[in-house]
Short mmCIF file of C-alpha atoms and ligand atoms in Angstrom, two decimals:
data_model
loop_
_atom_site.label_atom_id
_atom_site.label_comp_id
_atom_site.label_asym_id
_atom_site.label_seq_id
_atom_site.Cartn_x
_atom_site.Cartn_y
_atom_site.Cartn_z
CA MET A 259 0.00 0.00 0.00
CA GLY A 260 3.05 2.26 -0.07
CA CYS A 261 2.84 2.85 3.67
CA ARG A 262 6.45 3.30 4.74
CA THR A 263 6.36 4.11 8.45
CA PRO A 264 6.30 0.52 9.71
CA LYS A 265 9.86 -0.78 9.13
CA ASP A 266 11.17 -4.20 8.18
CA GLY A 267 14.09 -5.14 10.40
CA CYS A 268 13.80 -8.92 10.42
CA SER A 269 10.69 -10.10 8.56
CA PRO A 270 9.29 -12.64 8.91
CA GLN A 271 11.02 -13.39 12.21
CA GLY A 272 8.65 -11.16 14.18
CA GLN A 273 11.45 -10.34 16.62
CA CYS A 274 12.63 -6.74 16.23
CA GLY A 275 9.32 -4.90 16.65
CA CYS A 276 10.10 -2.32 13.93
CA CYS A 277 6.91 -3.18 12.01
CA THR A 278 4.54 -2.84 14.99
CA VAL A 279 1.11 -1.43 14.12
CA TRP A 280 -2.24 -1.46 15.90
CA VAL A 281 -4.94 -3.95 14.98
CA ASP A 282 -8.17 -2.67 16.51
CA GLY A 283 -6.09 -0.54 18.87
CA ALA A 284 -3.78 -3.32 20.13
CA PRO A 285 -0.11 -3.51 19.08
CA ARG A 286 0.76 -6.33 16.68
CA VAL A 287 3.96 -7.23 14.86
CA SER A 288 2.74 -6.89 11.29
CA CYS A 289 5.36 -9.08 9.58
CA VAL A 290 3.88 -12.19 11.21
CA THR A 291 0.25 -11.12 10.98
CA PRO A 292 -1.44 -12.71 7.94
CA VAL A 293 -3.67 -10.34 6.00
CA ARG A 294 -6.66 -12.66 6.49
CA ARG A 295 -6.46 -12.04 10.24
CA VAL A 296 -7.07 -8.32 9.80
CA ALA A 297 -10.02 -8.62 7.44
CA GLY A 298 -12.68 -6.20 8.64
CA ARG A 299 -10.47 -4.80 11.39
CA ALA A 300 -8.81 -1.40 11.78
CA VAL A 301 -5.05 -1.27 11.15
CA THR A 302 -3.35 1.87 12.44
CA THR A 303 0.21 3.05 11.82
CA VAL A 304 1.94 6.01 13.40
CA ASP A 305 0.48 8.15 10.58
CA GLY A 306 -3.01 7.22 11.77
CA LEU A 307 -2.61 8.28 15.39
CA PRO A 308 -4.69 11.30 16.40
CA ALA A 309 -2.62 14.41 15.64
CA ASP A 310 -2.32 15.49 19.28
CA VAL A 311 -1.23 12.02 20.39
CA ARG A 312 1.31 11.79 17.58
CA GLN A 313 2.69 15.23 18.42
CA ALA A 314 3.03 14.38 22.11
CA TRP A 315 5.18 11.37 21.24
CA VAL A 316 7.24 13.36 18.75
CA ASP A 317 7.86 16.11 21.32
CA ALA A 318 8.86 13.63 23.99
CA PHE A 319 11.19 11.61 21.75
CA VAL A 320 12.90 14.72 20.43
CA ALA A 321 13.30 16.26 23.89
CA ALA A 322 14.79 13.09 25.36
CA GLY A 323 16.96 12.15 22.35
CA ALA A 324 15.09 8.85 22.19
CA SER A 325 15.63 8.43 18.43
CA GLN A 326 19.00 8.23 16.76
CA CYS A 327 18.76 6.48 13.40
CA GLY A 328 15.01 6.23 14.02
CA PHE A 329 14.50 2.90 12.26
CA CYS A 330 13.04 1.28 15.37
CA THR A 331 11.09 4.33 16.50
CA PRO A 332 7.68 4.20 14.75
CA GLY A 333 7.14 0.65 15.98
CA ILE A 334 8.18 1.62 19.52
CA VAL A 335 5.86 4.64 19.47
CA MET A 336 2.94 2.40 18.46
CA ARG A 337 3.73 -0.03 21.28
CA LEU A 338 4.05 2.68 23.91
CA ALA A 339 1.08 4.70 22.69
CA ALA A 340 -1.06 1.59 23.16
CA LEU A 341 -0.22 1.66 26.88
CA ALA A 342 -2.56 4.62 27.19
CA ASN A 343 -5.39 2.60 25.63
CA ARG A 344 -5.73 -0.14 28.23
CA PRO A 345 -9.19 0.00 29.78
CA ASN A 346 -9.53 -0.81 33.48
CA ARG A 347 -5.78 -0.84 33.99
CA PRO A 348 -3.74 1.52 36.17
CA PRO A 349 -1.54 4.05 34.34
CA ALA A 350 1.60 2.44 32.99
CA ASP A 351 4.60 2.89 35.27
CA GLU A 352 8.27 2.54 34.31
CA ALA A 353 8.17 -1.22 34.85
CA ALA A 354 5.21 -1.51 32.47
CA VAL A 355 7.05 0.60 29.89
CA ARG A 356 10.17 -1.56 30.10
CA THR A 357 8.05 -4.70 29.85
CA ALA A 358 6.29 -3.33 26.76
CA LEU A 359 9.69 -2.61 25.23
CA LEU A 360 10.64 -6.29 25.51
CA ALA A 361 8.89 -6.72 22.16
CA HIS A 362 11.43 -4.37 20.53
CA LEU A 363 15.10 -4.07 19.79
CA CYS A 364 17.09 -0.85 19.39
CA ARG A 365 20.80 -0.75 18.56
CA CYS A 366 21.32 2.95 19.08
CA THR A 367 19.69 4.46 22.12
CA GLY A 368 20.18 2.07 25.03
CA TRP A 369 16.52 2.36 26.09
CA GLN A 370 16.82 4.91 28.89
CA THR A 371 15.90 7.90 26.76
CA VAL A 372 12.97 5.92 25.32
CA VAL A 373 11.75 5.17 28.85
CA GLU A 374 12.09 8.88 29.69
CA ALA A 375 10.09 9.86 26.62
CA ALA A 376 7.38 7.39 27.59
CA GLY A 377 7.35 8.84 31.10
CA ALA A 378 6.80 12.31 29.71
CA VAL A 379 3.79 11.26 27.65
CA LEU A 380 2.24 8.75 30.02
CA GLY A 381 2.81 10.93 33.07
CA THR A 382 4.77 8.29 34.94
CA ASP A 383 7.82 10.44 35.58
CA PRO A 384 7.22 14.01 36.67
CA GLY A 385 10.91 14.82 36.14
CA VAL A 386 10.68 14.25 32.43
CA GLY A 387 9.06 16.72 30.12
CA PRO A 388 9.16 17.44 26.43
CA GLY A 389 11.20 20.42 25.35
CA SER A 390 11.01 22.57 22.28
CA VAL A 391 10.85 20.65 19.04
CA PRO A 392 12.95 21.78 16.14
CA GLY A 393 11.52 21.62 12.66
CA ASP A 394 12.73 19.05 10.21
CA GLU A 395 14.69 21.58 8.17
CA PRO A 396 18.21 22.22 9.44
CA ALA A 397 18.65 25.81 10.56
CA ILE A 398 21.87 27.77 10.20
CA PRO A 399 23.15 28.32 13.72
CA THR A 400 23.69 31.92 14.66
CA ALA A 401 26.57 31.03 16.94
CA ILE A 402 28.45 28.03 18.17
CA PRO A 403 27.42 27.53 21.80
CA THR A 404 29.91 28.81 24.30
CA ALA A 405 31.36 26.41 26.80
CA THR A 406 30.81 28.41 29.94
CA SER A 407 27.88 26.48 31.34
CA PRO A 408 28.43 24.06 34.21
CA ALA A 409 28.58 20.33 33.71
CA THR A 410 25.45 18.94 32.09
CA SER A 411 23.85 16.47 34.46
CA THR A 412 21.58 13.59 33.66
CA ALA A 413 18.42 15.37 34.73
CA THR A 414 16.23 15.55 31.67
CA SER A 415 15.15 19.02 32.70
CA THR A 416 18.52 20.11 31.31
CA LEU A 417 17.55 18.96 27.81
CA GLY A 418 15.97 22.31 26.90
CA PRO A 419 16.37 24.99 25.55
CA ALA A 420 15.44 24.47 21.93
CA ARG A 421 17.69 22.12 20.04
CA ASP A 422 19.36 23.22 16.86
CA PRO A 423 19.05 20.48 14.22
CA LEU A 424 22.35 21.39 12.60
CA LEU A 425 24.29 21.18 15.85
CA ALA A 426 22.49 17.93 16.70
CA ALA A 427 23.50 16.52 13.31
CA TRP A 428 27.10 17.69 13.82
CA ARG A 429 27.30 15.95 17.19
CA ALA A 430 25.67 12.80 15.77
CA GLN A 431 28.17 12.70 12.93
CA LEU A 432 31.03 12.81 15.43
CA GLU A 433 29.52 9.99 17.44
CA GLY A 434 27.84 7.80 14.79
CA PRO A 435 30.03 8.38 12.77
CA MET A 436 27.60 9.20 9.94
CA PHE A 437 25.31 12.09 9.11
CA GLN A 438 22.11 11.89 11.11
CA SER A 439 19.11 14.18 11.33
CA ALA A 440 16.95 14.55 14.43
CA GLY A 441 13.42 15.87 14.62
CA ALA A 442 9.83 14.98 14.01
CA GLY A 443 10.51 13.27 10.68
CA THR A 444 12.99 10.88 12.29
CA VAL A 445 10.58 9.94 15.07
CA LEU A 446 7.81 9.32 12.53
CA GLY A 447 9.86 7.03 10.30
CA ARG A 448 10.60 9.58 7.59
CA ALA A 449 14.37 9.76 7.86
CA GLY A 450 14.82 8.75 4.23
CA PHE A 451 15.82 5.09 4.60
CA ALA A 452 16.86 3.66 1.25
CA ASP A 453 14.09 1.15 0.83
CA ASP A 454 11.45 3.77 1.73
CA THR A 455 12.51 6.16 -1.01
CA ALA A 456 12.77 3.79 -3.99
CA PRO A 457 10.73 4.84 -7.02
CA PRO A 458 7.42 3.01 -7.52
CA GLY A 459 7.75 0.22 -10.02
CA ALA A 460 11.38 -0.58 -9.22
CA VAL A 461 12.11 -4.28 -9.54
CA VAL A 462 13.45 -5.98 -6.40
CA ALA A 463 16.69 -7.94 -6.17
CA VAL A 464 17.61 -10.12 -3.19
CA PRO A 465 20.56 -12.48 -2.65
CA ASP A 466 20.02 -16.10 -3.62
CA ALA A 467 21.76 -19.23 -2.40
CA THR A 468 24.25 -19.24 -5.31
CA GLY A 469 25.72 -15.84 -4.44
CA GLY A 470 23.76 -14.15 -7.21
CA LEU A 471 20.59 -12.05 -7.09
CA ALA A 472 17.00 -13.14 -7.55
CA VAL A 473 15.02 -10.42 -9.33
CA ALA A 474 11.23 -10.01 -9.37
CA GLY A 475 8.50 -7.41 -9.43
CA THR A 476 7.83 -7.54 -5.68
CA LEU A 477 9.83 -8.34 -2.58
CA ALA A 478 7.66 -11.36 -1.80
CA GLU A 479 8.21 -12.83 -5.27
CA ALA A 480 11.93 -12.12 -5.16
CA ARG A 481 12.32 -13.80 -1.79
CA ARG A 482 10.27 -16.77 -2.94
CA SER A 483 12.34 -17.25 -6.07
CA SER A 484 15.60 -16.81 -4.11
CA GLY A 485 14.75 -19.91 -2.07
CA LYS A 486 14.96 -17.92 1.17
CA VAL A 487 14.48 -20.04 4.26
CA GLN A 488 13.76 -18.29 7.51
CA GLY A 489 16.70 -18.36 9.92
CA ARG A 490 16.28 -19.95 13.31
CA ASN A 491 17.97 -19.76 16.69
CA SER A 492 20.67 -22.37 17.02
CA THR A 493 21.95 -24.49 19.86
CA VAL A 494 25.53 -24.16 18.61
CA PRO A 495 27.62 -22.71 21.48
CA LEU A 496 29.56 -19.48 21.16
CA ALA A 497 33.17 -20.10 20.18
CA HIS A 498 36.36 -18.23 21.01
CA PRO A 499 38.49 -19.09 17.99
CA VAL A 500 41.75 -17.49 19.08
CA ALA A 501 43.63 -17.91 22.35
CA PRO A 502 46.54 -15.96 23.79
CA PRO A 503 49.92 -17.68 23.57
CA PRO A 504 51.34 -19.09 26.81
CA GLY A 505 52.88 -16.29 28.87
CA ASP A 506 53.23 -14.70 32.27
CA TRP A 507 50.07 -12.69 31.78
CA VAL A 508 48.41 -10.79 34.61
CA LEU A 509 45.36 -10.37 32.42
CA SER A 510 43.97 -12.42 29.56
CA LEU A 511 40.80 -12.18 27.51
CA GLN A 512 39.09 -13.99 24.67
CA THR A 513 36.14 -12.58 22.73
CA THR A 514 33.82 -14.04 20.10
CA TRP A 515 32.19 -12.87 16.87
CA VAL A 516 29.81 -10.02 17.55
CA GLU A 517 27.10 -8.95 15.14
CA PRO A 518 26.93 -5.16 14.64
CA ALA A 519 23.15 -5.63 14.85
CA TYR A 520 22.07 -2.45 13.11
CA LEU A 521 18.28 -2.56 12.79
CA GLU A 522 17.98 -1.32 9.19
CA PRO A 523 19.10 -4.15 6.89
CA ASP A 524 21.38 -3.24 3.97
CA ALA A 525 19.31 -1.65 1.21
CA SER A 526 19.83 0.54 -1.83
CA TRP A 527 18.14 1.46 -5.10
CA CYS A 528 19.29 3.02 -8.33
CA VAL A 529 17.90 4.23 -11.65
CA PRO A 530 19.87 3.53 -14.84
CA GLY A 531 22.81 5.93 -14.99
CA GLY A 532 21.99 7.37 -11.57
CA ARG A 533 23.65 7.41 -8.16
CA PRO A 534 22.63 4.62 -5.80
CA ALA A 535 20.77 5.38 -2.57
CA SER A 536 22.91 5.05 0.54
CA PRO A 537 22.21 2.20 2.95
CA LEU A 538 23.20 4.70 5.65
CA ALA A 539 20.62 7.41 5.01
CA ASN A 540 20.36 8.25 8.69
CA GLY A 541 23.37 6.54 10.23
CA GLY A 542 22.84 4.03 12.98
CA ALA A 543 25.25 1.28 12.01
CA PHE A 544 28.26 2.37 14.12
CA GLY A 545 30.74 1.57 11.37
CA GLY A 546 28.64 -1.18 9.77
CA LYS A 547 27.41 -0.94 6.16
CA ARG A 548 30.24 1.45 5.21
CA ARG A 549 31.43 -1.02 2.60
CA SER A 550 28.08 -2.65 1.93
CA PRO A 551 27.92 -4.07 -1.59
CA VAL A 552 24.25 -3.22 -2.13
CA PRO A 553 24.72 0.23 -3.77
CA GLU A 554 27.13 -1.24 -6.31
CA ALA A 555 24.76 -4.14 -7.00
CA ALA A 556 21.83 -1.76 -7.52
CA THR A 557 23.86 0.41 -9.90
CA ALA A 558 25.04 -2.54 -11.97
CA LEU A 559 21.63 -4.19 -12.18
CA ALA A 560 19.82 -0.95 -13.04
CA GLY A 561 22.26 -0.44 -15.91
CA GLU A 562 21.86 -4.02 -17.06
CA LEU A 563 18.04 -4.05 -16.90
CA GLY A 564 17.51 -0.46 -17.98
CA ARG A 565 15.04 0.20 -15.17
CA PRO A 566 15.04 1.19 -11.48
CA VAL A 567 16.20 -1.57 -9.15
CA ARG A 568 15.90 -2.03 -5.37
CA VAL A 569 18.46 -4.30 -3.71
CA LEU A 570 17.50 -5.48 -0.26
CA TRP A 571 19.05 -7.86 2.23
CA SER A 572 16.98 -9.88 4.70
CA ARG A 573 18.09 -10.19 8.31
CA GLU A 574 19.55 -13.61 7.49
CA ASP A 575 21.52 -12.06 4.61
CA VAL A 576 22.92 -9.41 6.95
CA VAL A 577 24.09 -12.05 9.42
CA ARG A 578 25.61 -14.31 6.79
CA ARG A 579 27.20 -11.64 4.59
CA GLY A 580 27.81 -8.58 6.75
CA PRO A 581 31.10 -8.10 8.63
CA LYS A 582 31.41 -8.91 12.33
CA ARG A 583 33.50 -7.52 15.11
CA PRO A 584 36.53 -9.84 15.01
CA PRO A 585 37.18 -12.20 17.91
CA VAL A 586 40.40 -11.35 19.74
CA ALA A 587 42.66 -12.92 22.35
CA VAL A 588 44.79 -10.79 24.64
CA GLY A 589 47.59 -11.67 27.04
CA VAL A 590 49.20 -8.75 28.86
CA ARG A 591 51.80 -8.28 31.57
CA ALA A 592 51.63 -5.71 34.37
CA ASP A 593 53.91 -3.37 32.40
CA GLY A 594 51.46 -3.32 29.47
CA THR A 595 53.51 -5.51 27.15
CA GLY A 596 51.88 -8.53 25.60
CA VAL A 597 50.04 -9.86 22.57
CA LEU A 598 46.69 -9.08 20.98
CA ARG A 599 45.63 -11.73 18.49
CA VAL A 600 42.87 -10.91 16.04
CA ALA A 601 40.84 -13.48 14.10
CA ARG A 602 41.10 -12.93 10.36
CA SER A 603 38.66 -14.82 8.18
CA GLY A 604 37.73 -14.76 4.53
CA SER A 605 37.01 -11.33 3.12
CA ASP A 606 38.22 -9.15 5.95
CA ASP A 607 38.95 -5.51 6.21
CA LEU A 608 41.34 -5.07 9.11
CA GLU A 609 43.33 -2.23 7.58
CA GLY A 610 44.60 0.23 10.17
CA LEU A 611 43.74 -2.00 13.10
CA ALA A 612 47.34 -2.39 14.30
CA ASP A 613 47.85 1.39 14.31
CA ARG A 614 44.71 1.92 16.32
CA VAL A 615 45.71 -0.77 18.84
CA ALA A 616 49.12 0.89 19.20
CA ARG A 617 47.46 4.20 20.11
CA ALA A 618 45.63 2.61 23.04
CA ALA A 619 48.24 0.05 24.11
CA PRO A 620 51.69 0.59 22.54
CA GLY A 621 53.10 -2.47 24.34
CA LEU A 622 50.76 -4.92 22.63
CA ALA A 623 52.08 -6.77 19.58
CA VAL A 624 49.27 -7.43 17.10
CA GLU A 625 49.06 -10.85 15.45
CA LEU A 626 46.47 -11.77 12.81
CA VAL A 627 45.32 -15.39 13.06
CA ASP A 628 43.52 -17.05 10.15
CA VAL A 629 40.36 -18.86 11.25
CA PRO A 630 37.29 -19.91 9.29
CA GLY A 631 34.38 -17.59 9.92
CA PRO A 632 32.26 -14.74 8.60
CA PRO A 633 33.96 -11.59 7.31
CA THR A 634 35.24 -9.23 9.97
CA SER A 635 35.93 -5.51 9.89
CA ALA A 636 37.93 -2.98 11.84
CA ASP A 637 35.31 -0.38 10.84
CA LEU A 638 32.95 -1.60 13.54
CA ARG A 639 32.91 0.59 16.62
CA GLY A 640 36.54 0.84 17.75
CA ALA A 641 37.32 -2.77 16.77
CA GLY A 642 40.81 -3.59 18.05
CA TRP A 643 41.30 -0.14 19.57
CA ALA A 644 38.53 -0.60 22.13
CA GLU A 645 39.81 -4.02 23.22
CA ALA A 646 43.29 -2.54 23.71
CA ALA A 647 41.81 0.45 25.56
CA VAL A 648 39.88 -1.89 27.87
CA VAL A 649 43.05 -3.77 28.78
CA THR A 650 44.96 -0.54 29.39
CA ALA A 651 42.16 0.87 31.56
CA VAL A 652 41.91 -2.31 33.61
CA LEU A 653 45.70 -2.44 34.11
CA GLY A 654 45.48 1.17 35.34
CA ALA A 655 42.79 0.23 37.85
CA LEU A 656 44.74 -2.83 39.03
CA ALA A 657 47.91 -0.74 39.42
CA GLY A 658 45.93 1.55 41.70
CA GLY A 659 44.96 -1.47 43.77
CA HIS A 660 41.33 -1.44 42.62
CA ALA A 661 39.08 -4.13 41.13
CA GLY A 662 35.47 -5.23 41.46
CA PRO A 663 32.21 -3.29 41.31
CA GLY A 664 32.52 0.46 41.61
CA THR A 665 36.05 0.58 40.20
CA PRO A 666 36.33 3.54 37.82
CA ALA A 667 37.76 2.89 34.35
CA GLU A 668 39.23 5.73 32.32
CA VAL A 669 39.75 5.81 28.56
CA THR A 670 40.91 8.45 26.11
CA GLY A 671 39.65 7.90 22.58
CA PRO A 672 41.69 8.22 19.37
CA SER A 673 40.34 11.73 18.73
CA GLY A 674 40.94 12.94 22.28
CA GLY A 675 37.48 12.36 23.78
CA ARG A 676 37.73 11.08 27.32
CA ALA A 677 35.47 9.06 29.62
CA ARG A 678 35.43 7.79 33.17
CA VAL A 679 32.87 5.08 33.94
CA THR A 680 31.92 3.04 36.98
CA VAL A 681 29.57 0.08 37.23
CA ALA A 682 28.22 -0.16 40.77
CA GLU A 683 27.35 -3.26 42.76
CA ASP A 684 23.65 -2.77 41.94
CA GLY A 685 24.51 -2.50 38.23
CA THR A 686 23.96 1.26 37.95
CA VAL A 687 26.36 2.89 35.51
CA SER A 688 27.86 6.35 35.96
CA ALA A 689 29.63 7.87 32.98
CA GLU A 690 31.49 11.16 32.75
CA VAL A 691 32.54 12.38 29.32
CA TRP A 692 34.76 15.13 27.95
CA ALA A 693 34.17 15.67 24.22
CA GLY A 694 35.05 19.34 23.62
CA GLU A 695 32.22 21.69 22.74
CA VAL A 696 29.00 19.86 23.44
CA LEU A 697 27.06 21.25 20.41
CA ASP A 698 23.81 19.52 21.41
CA PRO A 699 23.65 18.03 24.92
CA VAL A 700 20.64 15.85 24.10
CA THR A 701 22.43 14.13 21.23
CA LEU A 702 25.69 13.66 23.13
CA ARG A 703 23.90 12.25 26.15
CA SER A 704 21.82 9.93 24.00
CA TYR A 705 24.93 8.58 22.30
CA CYS A 706 26.66 8.08 25.66
CA VAL A 707 23.69 6.15 27.06
CA GLY A 708 23.64 4.06 23.87
CA ALA A 709 27.39 3.42 24.15
CA VAL A 710 26.93 2.13 27.71
CA HIS A 711 24.20 -0.24 26.51
CA GLN A 712 26.32 -1.52 23.61
CA ALA A 713 29.33 -2.03 25.87
CA LEU A 714 27.38 -3.91 28.55
CA GLY A 715 26.00 -6.16 25.82
CA TRP A 716 29.44 -6.71 24.32
CA VAL A 717 30.93 -7.75 27.66
CA ARG A 718 28.00 -9.70 29.05
CA SER A 719 25.59 -11.04 26.46
CA GLU A 720 26.39 -10.44 22.78
CA GLY A 721 27.86 -12.96 20.36
CA ILE A 722 26.82 -15.15 17.44
CA ALA A 723 27.48 -18.85 17.04
CA VAL A 724 29.99 -19.81 14.35
CA ASP A 725 30.82 -23.48 13.83
CA PRO A 726 34.37 -24.86 13.35
CA ALA A 727 33.90 -24.71 9.57
CA GLY A 728 33.14 -20.99 9.83
CA ALA A 729 29.39 -21.09 9.15
CA VAL A 730 27.20 -18.63 11.08
CA HIS A 731 24.32 -20.32 12.91
CA ASP A 732 22.56 -17.59 14.89
CA LEU A 733 20.43 -16.07 12.16
CA THR A 734 17.66 -14.48 14.18
CA ILE A 735 17.96 -10.97 15.50
CA ARG A 736 17.05 -12.09 19.03
CA SER A 737 19.99 -14.47 19.13
CA PHE A 738 22.56 -11.65 18.92
CA GLY A 739 22.25 -11.05 22.68
CA ILE A 740 21.26 -7.35 22.58
CA LEU A 741 20.32 -6.27 26.12
CA SER A 742 16.60 -5.77 26.60
CA ALA A 743 15.03 -2.72 28.19
CA ARG A 744 14.45 -4.70 31.39
CA ASP A 745 18.04 -5.93 31.58
CA THR A 746 19.58 -2.53 31.01
CA PRO A 747 20.54 -0.73 34.22
CA HIS A 748 20.06 2.95 34.94
CA VAL A 749 22.76 5.12 33.41
CA ASP A 750 23.88 8.51 34.76
CA VAL A 751 25.74 10.63 32.23
CA THR A 752 27.64 13.78 33.10
CA VAL A 753 28.96 15.81 30.21
CA HIS A 754 31.85 18.19 30.92
CA PRO A 755 31.76 21.00 28.36
CA SER A 756 34.89 22.78 27.19
CA ASP A 757 35.89 25.29 24.56
CA ARG A 758 37.99 22.73 22.70
CA TRP A 759 37.07 21.52 19.24
CA PRO A 760 34.22 18.99 19.47
CA VAL A 761 35.38 15.37 19.24
CA ASN A 762 33.82 11.93 19.58
CA GLY A 763 33.07 11.11 23.21
CA SER A 764 30.89 8.01 23.06
CA ASP A 765 33.62 5.66 21.82
CA ALA A 766 35.59 6.46 24.98
CA VAL A 767 32.40 5.82 26.99
CA PHE A 768 31.99 2.50 25.13
CA ALA A 769 35.50 1.25 25.99
CA ALA A 770 35.47 2.64 29.54
CA THR A 771 32.10 0.98 30.21
CA ALA A 772 33.39 -2.33 28.91
CA ALA A 773 36.41 -2.06 31.21
CA ALA A 774 34.27 -1.07 34.21
CA ALA A 775 31.78 -3.90 33.56
CA TRP A 776 34.59 -6.41 33.21
CA LEU A 777 36.09 -5.18 36.50
CA ALA A 778 32.66 -5.38 38.14
CA ASP A 779 32.25 -8.95 36.89
CA GLY A 780 35.60 -10.03 38.38
CA LEU A 781 37.64 -10.14 35.12
CA PRO A 782 36.57 -13.56 33.78
CA PRO A 783 38.84 -14.60 30.89
CA ALA A 784 36.17 -14.77 28.17
CA TRP A 785 33.33 -12.56 26.93
CA PRO A 786 30.37 -12.61 26.99
CA THR A 787 30.53 -13.11 30.72
CA ARG A 788 26.88 -13.90 31.37
CA ARG A 789 25.77 -16.07 28.49
CA GLY A 790 26.67 -19.65 27.63
CA PRO A 791 30.04 -21.16 28.47
CA ALA A 792 32.13 -18.55 30.26
CA ALA A 793 35.44 -20.02 29.19
CA GLY A 794 36.85 -20.05 25.70
CA THR A 795 35.25 -22.87 23.74
CA GLY A 796 37.12 -23.94 20.66
CA ALA A 797 40.13 -21.87 21.62
CA ALA A 798 42.75 -24.44 20.72
CA ARG A 799 43.32 -23.30 17.15
FE1 FES B 981 16.69 2.44 17.56
FE2 FES B 981 18.50 3.26 15.72
S1 FES B 981 17.26 4.48 17.06
S2 FES B 981 17.78 1.24 16.12
#
């Protein structure tokens, strides 16, 4: 029907929540709802909400910074807006909001800002209130903000005054690291995602089992002719394919393959002779999709067929074909010398990784170890650098005689952004960040909260199963181990403004959180620390 606000993040797995709509006022995941079941019933998308209700959610999401890429947002808004529709039920409290969010996944925001936005609309949190909403059109700033204000605390009352969309986009580009717009259009699913903007009548191309493309007039036909089989969760255990060499290490660590888990699958379209649409229209992949082959495929096929072509990956395609964070093994001595081994498999892009490791931990020798597995990339959020920064931060804490919950971990990022993070006994996370001129405090805070969430997942729960032959088995989006809204602790973020040039701050928060979480967990030798076998399975290679 050309309705583009419900998004397809995993269809037909029914697991990401991006396609949530109302059926007779109750939220339903549309990708697993057969059309026959909605015969004679009312289907409502975010476009069909009453204007005042829709505006209240837009205001709250913008004020809290609860959308980054925005791909997950329309589905989340539909879920949360339904909480106000429950007859004979008490008003939804924070616990009810977090429970409702269990039906959704978000890679970017880390949930807290979404919960705050819900509190503002549903009246469950008097401390949260919507601020001024910028228009969708970027405005030219009249002045760069001065850095004379005191530290920006976590209280959402500090999110006003009015946000400037250009400064928000500048801050997002430093953190993302891709262009990203904020505003009503992003909350309402109109951020210009590639598969939403394709011209009507474009043929659809999807990967087939032979490595080629199946082409048809509709997505359903293309997927049928490609032989697509829905991916399932596996019982294959997580593996740690590289191990540190024997040595007198005071600290050792093994990690596994981690899926970048961006919610918007790779997509592009092109007209003959034209420029292909970017699969990163509104960021959100944290280094993923930068070398996605879909724009090139759309360009070539449009030229060959002489008509507009959409190229679209399914969730299973993303898991099988997209690059992963490479597994590493680290052994380090108290003086910071040691070895960092990085798994190299198939079609990798690990260029520059050794230089980035050297910036965080000059005493670590980098070794690439060939193992069978999915492609890996050093583009993914601080890959290699962050692992080295974690080890350096933990050594610093140990040298000061500290370990365990509440131990602060400090990291300085490659661009000079700095963070200090602690993970308390009760799980609460406190993060301080220095990232130069703040530009837009809502955006910076949102990215820092999201970085905490990503780091906690990386240390404690994220990973995908890869068998000894290198085949990926965890093909469903729920199997990646992304922390749910209920499992994500409260995060306090304090931003320290300065008059220095604005730099990325959330990558430092990401690495410092990982170090602080690892310290809080007692430094077990393998990640993830709270899922499956805690020690390195398959580490003998
Ligand atoms: Fe939720 Fe990007 S804002 S996936």
